[in-house]
mmCIF file of C-alpha atoms in Angstrom:
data_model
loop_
_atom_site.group_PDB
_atom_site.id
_atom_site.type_symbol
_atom_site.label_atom_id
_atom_site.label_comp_id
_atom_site.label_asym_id
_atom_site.label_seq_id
_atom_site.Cartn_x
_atom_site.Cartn_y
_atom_site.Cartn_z
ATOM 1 C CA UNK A 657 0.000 0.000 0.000
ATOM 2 C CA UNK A 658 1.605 3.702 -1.143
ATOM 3 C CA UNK A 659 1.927 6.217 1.498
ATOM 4 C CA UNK A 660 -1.321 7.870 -0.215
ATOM 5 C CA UNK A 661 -3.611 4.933 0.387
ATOM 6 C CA UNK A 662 -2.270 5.269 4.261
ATOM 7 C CA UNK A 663 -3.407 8.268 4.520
ATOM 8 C CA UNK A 664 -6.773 7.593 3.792
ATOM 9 C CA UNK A 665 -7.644 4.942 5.567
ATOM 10 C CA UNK A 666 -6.297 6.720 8.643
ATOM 11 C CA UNK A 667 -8.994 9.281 7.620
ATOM 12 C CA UNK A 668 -11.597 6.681 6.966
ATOM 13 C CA UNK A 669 -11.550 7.270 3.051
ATOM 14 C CA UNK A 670 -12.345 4.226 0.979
ATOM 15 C CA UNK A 671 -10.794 4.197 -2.854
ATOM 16 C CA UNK A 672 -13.601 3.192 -5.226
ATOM 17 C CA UNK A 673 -12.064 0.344 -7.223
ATOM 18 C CA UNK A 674 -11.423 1.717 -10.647
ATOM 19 C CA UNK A 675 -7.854 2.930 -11.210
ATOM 20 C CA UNK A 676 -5.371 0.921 -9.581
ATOM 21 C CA UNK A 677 -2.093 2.968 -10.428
ATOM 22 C CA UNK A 678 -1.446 6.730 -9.601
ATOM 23 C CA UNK A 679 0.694 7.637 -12.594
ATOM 24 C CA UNK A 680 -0.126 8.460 -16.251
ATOM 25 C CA UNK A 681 0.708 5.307 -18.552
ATOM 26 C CA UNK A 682 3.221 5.937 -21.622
ATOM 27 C CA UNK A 683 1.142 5.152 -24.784
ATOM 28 C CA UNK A 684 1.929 3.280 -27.981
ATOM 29 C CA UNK A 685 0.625 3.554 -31.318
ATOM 30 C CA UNK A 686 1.316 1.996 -34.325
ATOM 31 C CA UNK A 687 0.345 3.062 -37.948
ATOM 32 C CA UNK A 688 -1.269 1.386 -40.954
ATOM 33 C CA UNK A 689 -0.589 0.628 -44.281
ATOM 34 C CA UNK A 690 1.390 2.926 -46.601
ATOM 35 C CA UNK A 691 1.904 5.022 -44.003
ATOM 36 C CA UNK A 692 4.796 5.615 -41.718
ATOM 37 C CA UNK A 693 6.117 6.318 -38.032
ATOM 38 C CA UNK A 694 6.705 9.595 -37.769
ATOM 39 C CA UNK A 695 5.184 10.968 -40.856
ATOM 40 C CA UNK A 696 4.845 14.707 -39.424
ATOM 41 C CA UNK A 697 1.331 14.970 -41.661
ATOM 42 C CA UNK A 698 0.052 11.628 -40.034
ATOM 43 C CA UNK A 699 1.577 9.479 -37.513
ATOM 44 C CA UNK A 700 3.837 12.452 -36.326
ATOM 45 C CA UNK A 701 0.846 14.580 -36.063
ATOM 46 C CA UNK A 702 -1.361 12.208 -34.221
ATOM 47 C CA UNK A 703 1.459 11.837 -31.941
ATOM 48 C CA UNK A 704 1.928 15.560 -31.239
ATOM 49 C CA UNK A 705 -2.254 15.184 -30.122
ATOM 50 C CA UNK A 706 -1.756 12.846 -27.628
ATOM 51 C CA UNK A 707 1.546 14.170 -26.373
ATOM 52 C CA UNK A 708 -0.668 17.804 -26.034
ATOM 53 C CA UNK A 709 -3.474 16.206 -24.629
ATOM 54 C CA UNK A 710 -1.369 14.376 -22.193
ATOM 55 C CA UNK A 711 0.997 16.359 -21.064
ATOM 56 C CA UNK A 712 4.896 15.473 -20.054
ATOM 57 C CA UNK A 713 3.019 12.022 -21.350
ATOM 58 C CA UNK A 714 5.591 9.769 -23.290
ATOM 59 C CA UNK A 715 4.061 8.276 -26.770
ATOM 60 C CA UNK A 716 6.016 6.276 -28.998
ATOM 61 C CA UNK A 717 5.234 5.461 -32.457
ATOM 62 C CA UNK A 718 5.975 1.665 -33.752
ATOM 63 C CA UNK A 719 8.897 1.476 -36.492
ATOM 64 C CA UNK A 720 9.292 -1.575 -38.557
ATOM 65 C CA UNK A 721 12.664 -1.624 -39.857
ATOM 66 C CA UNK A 722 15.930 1.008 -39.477
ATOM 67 C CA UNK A 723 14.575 3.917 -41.453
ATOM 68 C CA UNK A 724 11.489 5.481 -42.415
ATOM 69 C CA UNK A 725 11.821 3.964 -45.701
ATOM 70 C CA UNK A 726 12.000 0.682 -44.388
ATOM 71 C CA UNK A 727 8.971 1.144 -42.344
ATOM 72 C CA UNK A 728 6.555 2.185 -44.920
ATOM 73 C CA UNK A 729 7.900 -1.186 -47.245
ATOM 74 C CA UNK A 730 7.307 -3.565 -44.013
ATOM 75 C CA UNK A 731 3.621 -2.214 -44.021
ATOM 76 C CA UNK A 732 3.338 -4.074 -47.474
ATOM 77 C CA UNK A 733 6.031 -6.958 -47.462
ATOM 78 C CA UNK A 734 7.061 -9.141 -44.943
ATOM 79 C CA UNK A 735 6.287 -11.728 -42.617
ATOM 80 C CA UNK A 736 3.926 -10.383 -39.523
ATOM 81 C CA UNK A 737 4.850 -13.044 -37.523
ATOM 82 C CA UNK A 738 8.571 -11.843 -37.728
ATOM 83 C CA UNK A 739 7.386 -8.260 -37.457
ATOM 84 C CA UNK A 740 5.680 -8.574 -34.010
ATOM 85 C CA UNK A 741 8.498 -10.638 -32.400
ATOM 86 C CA UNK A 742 10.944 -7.538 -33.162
ATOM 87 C CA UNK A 743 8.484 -4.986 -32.232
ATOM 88 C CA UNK A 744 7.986 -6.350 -29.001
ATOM 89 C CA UNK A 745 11.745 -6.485 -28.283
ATOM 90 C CA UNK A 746 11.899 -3.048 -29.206
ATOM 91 C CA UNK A 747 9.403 -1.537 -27.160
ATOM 92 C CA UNK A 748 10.695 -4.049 -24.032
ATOM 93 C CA UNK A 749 14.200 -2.266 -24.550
ATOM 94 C CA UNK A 750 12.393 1.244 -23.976
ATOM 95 C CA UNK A 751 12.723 2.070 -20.315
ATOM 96 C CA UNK A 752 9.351 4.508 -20.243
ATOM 97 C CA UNK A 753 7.693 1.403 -21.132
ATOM 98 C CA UNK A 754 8.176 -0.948 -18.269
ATOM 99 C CA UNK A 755 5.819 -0.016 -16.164
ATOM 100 C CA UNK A 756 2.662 -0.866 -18.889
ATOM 101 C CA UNK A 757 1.418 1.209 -21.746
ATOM 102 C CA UNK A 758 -1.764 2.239 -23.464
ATOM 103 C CA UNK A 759 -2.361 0.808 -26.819
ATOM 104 C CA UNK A 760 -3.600 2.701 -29.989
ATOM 105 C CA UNK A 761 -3.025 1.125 -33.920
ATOM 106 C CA UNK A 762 -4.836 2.325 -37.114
ATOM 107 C CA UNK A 763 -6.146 0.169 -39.478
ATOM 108 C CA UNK A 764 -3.740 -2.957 -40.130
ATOM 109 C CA UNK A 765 -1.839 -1.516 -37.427
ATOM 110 C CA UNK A 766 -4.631 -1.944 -34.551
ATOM 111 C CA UNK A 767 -4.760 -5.632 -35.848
ATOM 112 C CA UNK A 768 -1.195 -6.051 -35.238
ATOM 113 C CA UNK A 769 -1.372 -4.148 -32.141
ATOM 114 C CA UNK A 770 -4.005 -6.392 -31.069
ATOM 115 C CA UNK A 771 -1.787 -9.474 -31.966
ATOM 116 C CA UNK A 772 1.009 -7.692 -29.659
ATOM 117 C CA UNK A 773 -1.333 -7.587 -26.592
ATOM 118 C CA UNK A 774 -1.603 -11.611 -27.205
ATOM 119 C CA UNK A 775 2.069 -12.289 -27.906
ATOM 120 C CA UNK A 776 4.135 -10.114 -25.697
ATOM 121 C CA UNK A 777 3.668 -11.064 -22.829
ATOM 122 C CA UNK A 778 5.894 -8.701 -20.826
ATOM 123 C CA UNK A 779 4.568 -5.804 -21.926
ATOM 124 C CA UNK A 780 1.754 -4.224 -19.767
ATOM 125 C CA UNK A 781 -1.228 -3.192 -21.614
ATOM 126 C CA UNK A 782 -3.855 -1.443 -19.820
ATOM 127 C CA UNK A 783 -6.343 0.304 -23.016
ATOM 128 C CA UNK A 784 -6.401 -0.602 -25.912
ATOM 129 C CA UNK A 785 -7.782 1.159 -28.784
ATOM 130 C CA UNK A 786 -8.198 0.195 -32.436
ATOM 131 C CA UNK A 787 -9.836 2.333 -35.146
ATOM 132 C CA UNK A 788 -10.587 0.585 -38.268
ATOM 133 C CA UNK A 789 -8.676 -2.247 -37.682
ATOM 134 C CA UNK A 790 -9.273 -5.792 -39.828
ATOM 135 C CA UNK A 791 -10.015 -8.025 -36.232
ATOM 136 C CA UNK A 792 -11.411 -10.790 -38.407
ATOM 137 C CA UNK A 793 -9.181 -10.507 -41.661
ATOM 138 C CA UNK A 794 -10.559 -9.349 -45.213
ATOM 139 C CA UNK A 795 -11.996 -11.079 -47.824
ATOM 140 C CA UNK A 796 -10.319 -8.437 -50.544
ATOM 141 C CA UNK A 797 -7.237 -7.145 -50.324
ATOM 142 C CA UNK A 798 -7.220 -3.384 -49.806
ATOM 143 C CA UNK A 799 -7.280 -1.027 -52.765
ATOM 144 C CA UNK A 800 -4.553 1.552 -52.929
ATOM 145 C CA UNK A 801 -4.179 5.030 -54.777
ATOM 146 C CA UNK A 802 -3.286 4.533 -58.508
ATOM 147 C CA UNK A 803 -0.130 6.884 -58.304
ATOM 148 C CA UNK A 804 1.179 4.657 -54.828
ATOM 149 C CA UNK A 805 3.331 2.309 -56.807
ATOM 150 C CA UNK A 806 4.299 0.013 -54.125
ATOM 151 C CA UNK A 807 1.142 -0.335 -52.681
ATOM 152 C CA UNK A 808 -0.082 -1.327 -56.500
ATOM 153 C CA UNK A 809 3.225 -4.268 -56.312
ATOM 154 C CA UNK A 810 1.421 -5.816 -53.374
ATOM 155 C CA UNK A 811 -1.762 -6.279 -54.550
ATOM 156 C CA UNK A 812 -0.231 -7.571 -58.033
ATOM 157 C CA UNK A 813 1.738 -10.036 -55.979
ATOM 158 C CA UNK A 814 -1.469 -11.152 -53.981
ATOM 159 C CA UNK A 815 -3.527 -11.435 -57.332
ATOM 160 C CA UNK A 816 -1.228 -14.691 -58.259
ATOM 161 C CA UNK A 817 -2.641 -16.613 -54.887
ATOM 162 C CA UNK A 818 -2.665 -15.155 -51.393
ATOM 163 C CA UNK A 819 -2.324 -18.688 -50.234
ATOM 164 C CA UNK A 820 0.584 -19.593 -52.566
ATOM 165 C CA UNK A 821 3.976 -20.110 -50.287
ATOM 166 C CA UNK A 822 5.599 -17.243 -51.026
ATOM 167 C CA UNK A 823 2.935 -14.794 -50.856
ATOM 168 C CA UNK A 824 1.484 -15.872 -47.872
ATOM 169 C CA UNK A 825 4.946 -15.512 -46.136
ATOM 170 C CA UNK A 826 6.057 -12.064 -48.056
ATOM 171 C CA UNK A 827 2.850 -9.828 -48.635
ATOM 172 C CA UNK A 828 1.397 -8.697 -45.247
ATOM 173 C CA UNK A 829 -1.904 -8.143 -46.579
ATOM 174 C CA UNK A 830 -2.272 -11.774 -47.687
ATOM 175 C CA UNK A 831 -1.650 -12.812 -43.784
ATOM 176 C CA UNK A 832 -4.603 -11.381 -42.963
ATOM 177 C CA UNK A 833 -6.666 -12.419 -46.070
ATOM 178 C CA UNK A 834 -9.625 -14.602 -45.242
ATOM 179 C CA UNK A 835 -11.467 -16.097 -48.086
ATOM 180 C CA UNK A 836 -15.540 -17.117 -46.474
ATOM 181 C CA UNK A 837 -15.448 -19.706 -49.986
ATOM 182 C CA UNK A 838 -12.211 -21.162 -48.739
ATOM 183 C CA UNK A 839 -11.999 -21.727 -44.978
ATOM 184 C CA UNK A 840 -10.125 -25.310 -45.429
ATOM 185 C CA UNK A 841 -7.476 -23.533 -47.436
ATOM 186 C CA UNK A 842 -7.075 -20.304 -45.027
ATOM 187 C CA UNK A 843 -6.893 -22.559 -41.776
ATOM 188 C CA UNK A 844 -4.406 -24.759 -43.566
ATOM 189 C CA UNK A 845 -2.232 -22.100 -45.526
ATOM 190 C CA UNK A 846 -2.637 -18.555 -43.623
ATOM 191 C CA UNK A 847 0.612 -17.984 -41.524
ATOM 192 C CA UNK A 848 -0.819 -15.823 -38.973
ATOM 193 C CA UNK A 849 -4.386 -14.614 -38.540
ATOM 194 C CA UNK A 850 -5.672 -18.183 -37.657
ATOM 195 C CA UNK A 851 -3.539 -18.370 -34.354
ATOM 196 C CA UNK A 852 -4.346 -14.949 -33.098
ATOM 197 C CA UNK A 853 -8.082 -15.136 -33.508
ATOM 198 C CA UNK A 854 -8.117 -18.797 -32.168
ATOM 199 C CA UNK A 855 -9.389 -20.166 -35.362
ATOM 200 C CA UNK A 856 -6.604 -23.096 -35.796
ATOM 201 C CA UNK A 857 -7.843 -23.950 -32.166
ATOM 202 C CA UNK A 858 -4.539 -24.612 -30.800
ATOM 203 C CA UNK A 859 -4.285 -20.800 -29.829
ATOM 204 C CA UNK A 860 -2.072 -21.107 -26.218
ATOM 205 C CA UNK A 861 -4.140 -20.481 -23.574
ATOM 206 C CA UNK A 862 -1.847 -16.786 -22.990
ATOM 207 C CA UNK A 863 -3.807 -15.237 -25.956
ATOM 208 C CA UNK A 864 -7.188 -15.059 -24.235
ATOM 209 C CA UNK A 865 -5.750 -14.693 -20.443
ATOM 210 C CA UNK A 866 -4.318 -10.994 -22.259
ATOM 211 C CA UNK A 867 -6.612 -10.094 -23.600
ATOM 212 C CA UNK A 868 -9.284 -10.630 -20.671
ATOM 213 C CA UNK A 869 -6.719 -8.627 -18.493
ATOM 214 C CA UNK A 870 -7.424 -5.520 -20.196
ATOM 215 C CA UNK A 871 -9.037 -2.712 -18.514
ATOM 216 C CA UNK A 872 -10.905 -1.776 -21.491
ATOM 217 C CA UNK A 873 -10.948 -2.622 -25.280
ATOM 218 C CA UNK A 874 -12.513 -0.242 -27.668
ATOM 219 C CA UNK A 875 -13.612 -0.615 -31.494
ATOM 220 C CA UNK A 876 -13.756 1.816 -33.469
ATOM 221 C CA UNK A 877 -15.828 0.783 -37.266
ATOM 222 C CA UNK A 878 -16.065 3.507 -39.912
ATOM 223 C CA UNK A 879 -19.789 4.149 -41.523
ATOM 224 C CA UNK A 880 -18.566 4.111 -45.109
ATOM 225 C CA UNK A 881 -15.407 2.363 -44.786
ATOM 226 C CA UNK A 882 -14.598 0.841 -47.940
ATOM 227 C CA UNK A 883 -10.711 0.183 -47.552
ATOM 228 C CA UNK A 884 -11.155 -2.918 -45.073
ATOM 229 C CA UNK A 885 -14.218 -5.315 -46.237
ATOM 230 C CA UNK A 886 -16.219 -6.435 -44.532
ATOM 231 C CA UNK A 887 -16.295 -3.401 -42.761
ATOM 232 C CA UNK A 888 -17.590 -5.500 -39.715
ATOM 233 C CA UNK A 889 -14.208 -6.927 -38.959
ATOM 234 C CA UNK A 890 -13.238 -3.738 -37.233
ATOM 235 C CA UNK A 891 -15.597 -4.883 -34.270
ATOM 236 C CA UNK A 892 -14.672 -9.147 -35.180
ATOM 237 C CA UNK A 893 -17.807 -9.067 -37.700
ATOM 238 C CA UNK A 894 -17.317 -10.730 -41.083
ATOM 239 C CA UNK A 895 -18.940 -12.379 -43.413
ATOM 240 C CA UNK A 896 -20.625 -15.579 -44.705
ATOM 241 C CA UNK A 897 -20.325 -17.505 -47.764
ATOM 242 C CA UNK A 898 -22.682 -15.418 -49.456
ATOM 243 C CA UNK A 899 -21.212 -12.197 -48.815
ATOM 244 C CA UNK A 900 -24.113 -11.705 -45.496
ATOM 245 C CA UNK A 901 -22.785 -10.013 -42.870
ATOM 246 C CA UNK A 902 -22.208 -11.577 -39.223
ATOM 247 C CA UNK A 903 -22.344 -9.778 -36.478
ATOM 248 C CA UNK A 904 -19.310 -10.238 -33.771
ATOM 249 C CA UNK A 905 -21.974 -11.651 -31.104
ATOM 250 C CA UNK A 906 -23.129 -14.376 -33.878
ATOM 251 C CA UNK A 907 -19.827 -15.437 -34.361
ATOM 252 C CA UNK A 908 -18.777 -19.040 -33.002
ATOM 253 C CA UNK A 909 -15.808 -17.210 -32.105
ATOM 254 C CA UNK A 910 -17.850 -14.733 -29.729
ATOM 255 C CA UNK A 911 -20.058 -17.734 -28.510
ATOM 256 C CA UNK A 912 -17.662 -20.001 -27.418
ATOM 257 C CA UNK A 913 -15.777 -17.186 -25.979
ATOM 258 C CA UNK A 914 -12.499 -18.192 -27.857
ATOM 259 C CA UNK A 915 -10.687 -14.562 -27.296
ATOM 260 C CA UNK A 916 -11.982 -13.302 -24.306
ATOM 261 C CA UNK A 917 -14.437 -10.789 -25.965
ATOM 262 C CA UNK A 918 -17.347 -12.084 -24.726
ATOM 263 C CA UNK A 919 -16.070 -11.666 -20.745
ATOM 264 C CA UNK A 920 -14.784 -8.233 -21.787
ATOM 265 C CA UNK A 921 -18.219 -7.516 -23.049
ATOM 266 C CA UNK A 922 -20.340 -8.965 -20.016
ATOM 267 C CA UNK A 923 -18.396 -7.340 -17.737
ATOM 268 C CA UNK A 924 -18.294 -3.624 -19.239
ATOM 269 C CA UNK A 925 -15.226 -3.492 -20.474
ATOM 270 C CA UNK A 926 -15.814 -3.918 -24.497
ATOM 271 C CA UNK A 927 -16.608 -0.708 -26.259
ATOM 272 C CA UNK A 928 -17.611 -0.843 -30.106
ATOM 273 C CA UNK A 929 -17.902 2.459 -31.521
ATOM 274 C CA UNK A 930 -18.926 3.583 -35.045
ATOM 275 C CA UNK A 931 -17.635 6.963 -36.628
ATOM 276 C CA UNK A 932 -19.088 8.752 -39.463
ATOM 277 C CA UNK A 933 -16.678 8.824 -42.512
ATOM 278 C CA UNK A 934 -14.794 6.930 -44.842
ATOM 279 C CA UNK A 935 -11.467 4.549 -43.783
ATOM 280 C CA UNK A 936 -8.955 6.646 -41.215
ATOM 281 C CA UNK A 937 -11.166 9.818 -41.724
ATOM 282 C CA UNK A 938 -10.324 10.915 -38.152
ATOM 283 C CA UNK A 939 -11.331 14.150 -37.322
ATOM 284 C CA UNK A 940 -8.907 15.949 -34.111
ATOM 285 C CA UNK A 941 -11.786 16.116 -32.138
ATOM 286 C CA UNK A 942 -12.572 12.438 -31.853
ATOM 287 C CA UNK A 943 -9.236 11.626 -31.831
ATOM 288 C CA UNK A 944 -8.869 14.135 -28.572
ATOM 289 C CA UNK A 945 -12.153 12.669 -27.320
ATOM 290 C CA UNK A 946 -10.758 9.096 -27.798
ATOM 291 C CA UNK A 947 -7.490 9.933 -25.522
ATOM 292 C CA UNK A 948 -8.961 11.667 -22.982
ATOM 293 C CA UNK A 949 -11.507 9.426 -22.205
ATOM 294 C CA UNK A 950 -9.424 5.994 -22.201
ATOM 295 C CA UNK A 951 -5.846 7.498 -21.648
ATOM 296 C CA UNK A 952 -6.182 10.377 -19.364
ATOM 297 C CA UNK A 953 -5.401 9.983 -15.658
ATOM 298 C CA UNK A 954 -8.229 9.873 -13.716
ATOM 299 C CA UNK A 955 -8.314 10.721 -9.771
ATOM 300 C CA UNK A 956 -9.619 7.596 -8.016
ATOM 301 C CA UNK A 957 -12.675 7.991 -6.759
ATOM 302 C CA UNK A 958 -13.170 8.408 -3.306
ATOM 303 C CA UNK A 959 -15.821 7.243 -0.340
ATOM 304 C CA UNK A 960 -15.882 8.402 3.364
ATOM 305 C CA UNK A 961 -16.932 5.956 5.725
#
């Protein structure tokens, strides 16, 4: 018990349980695709936000790689698998980190964020926040801009077989590629999405126990999001064989409880939300909003006996 907590119960003052820590937590975001870490018109502005509206708050934004460069070409090729086992070692190296984090990622980057929670096991995640993120995999890959050449490469690559060995190992997208017509051939072939969502049903036991030891998980879905599809995987949704929507809570996945979402859920702690606006249109209110309310430090609340 801290010196603080003495205190009151000498006066008779009960903490409400709630918070259980008395210092603002370091937060960690990581970006999405095509994009970089500390591009100062996205990622390095989004990280100015949170730094103003937590102040003498440390954020860190992921890099994938030695440079910039080399960051925004891991978004698109690579092995995810790989990816997460040197992120975590990075951010486990970072002393402002040891004593847990918050969690934010955008688009493919809250899915691997997610996937982090799960596998790294030392590092402390309190929150964690995903905005458009593809939770249950796509059954297209995502389109890209017809001037972004690279982004063009990938999606040429994944057009010759997403399952094939070398794509599935070298195009990111195609790791998280999940084909409702060919569910054999994605549980037998997909290198990474079936063990983090539990699908391949020899997920390790860790993956849920994480995730059920967050203080809050929030889902953010875009209203006319057209980049990840279904749209519904941003809150675990997908779809059927037919191209019909499920919902996360119809999901065998949900039912049987595979992840943990359903004990989040029942006991307050699972948050889907839905902005207006196409894929990543994030406006600096909401993004304020979103860090106040699930970052900020909040004063315990107190009772007098």
């Amino acid at each position: 018990m801290d010196i603080f907590s003495i205190i009151l119960t000498l006066l008779g003052v009960q903490l409400v349980h709630g918070l259980t820590h008395h210092k603002q937590l370091p937060v960690v975001i990581w970006h999405g695709m095509g994009d970089t870490c500390c591009d100062n018109q996205t990622m390095g502005a989004i990280r100015q936000i949170i730094a103003d509206e937590l102040p003498n708050t440390y954020v860190h934004s992921v890099r994938v790689g030695s440079t910039e460069g080399a960051d925004r070409t891991a978004g698109f090729f690579g092995n995810v698998n790989t990816q997460l086992d040197s992120v975590c070692t990075d951010l486990l190296s970072i002393p402002e980190l040891r004593g847990g984090v918050n969690l934010m990622g955008f688009s493919q980057g809250g899915l691997f964020a997610r996937a982090l929670v799960q596998r790294c096991s030392a590092l402390k995640v309190q929150t964690l926040v995903t905005w458009g993120a593809p939770h249950s995999g796509v059954s297209q890959i995502p389109s890209c801009a017809q001037h972004d050449t690279m982004c063009n490469w990938m999606r040429r690559m994944a057009s010759r077989g997403v399952y094939s060995w070398y794509v599935r190992d070298h195009v990111v997208q195609a790791q998280y590629f999940k084909d409702p017509n060919r569910l054999d051939e994605y549980l037998e072939r997909n290198v990474f999405l079936p063990d983090i969502n539990g699908d391949s049903r020899d997920q390790p036991l860790e993956y849920r126990e994480r995730i059920v030891a967050l203080e809050k998980m929030v889902l953010v879905r875009f209203s006319n999001d057209s980049m990840i599809c279904p749209a519904g995987s941003s809150w675990f949704g997908f779809v059927d064989e037919n191209g019909g929507e499920i919902g996360v809570e119809d999901t065998r996945m949900y039912r049987e409880d595979w992840l943990g979402l359903r004990e989040l859920n029942e006991s307050g702690r699972l948050e889907l939300v839905q902005v207006e606006g196409t894929h990543m249109q994030i406006s600096e209110r909401e993004l304020r909003s979103m860090v106040s309310k699930h970052f900020a430090l909040r004063a315990p609340l107190l009772h007098v006996q």
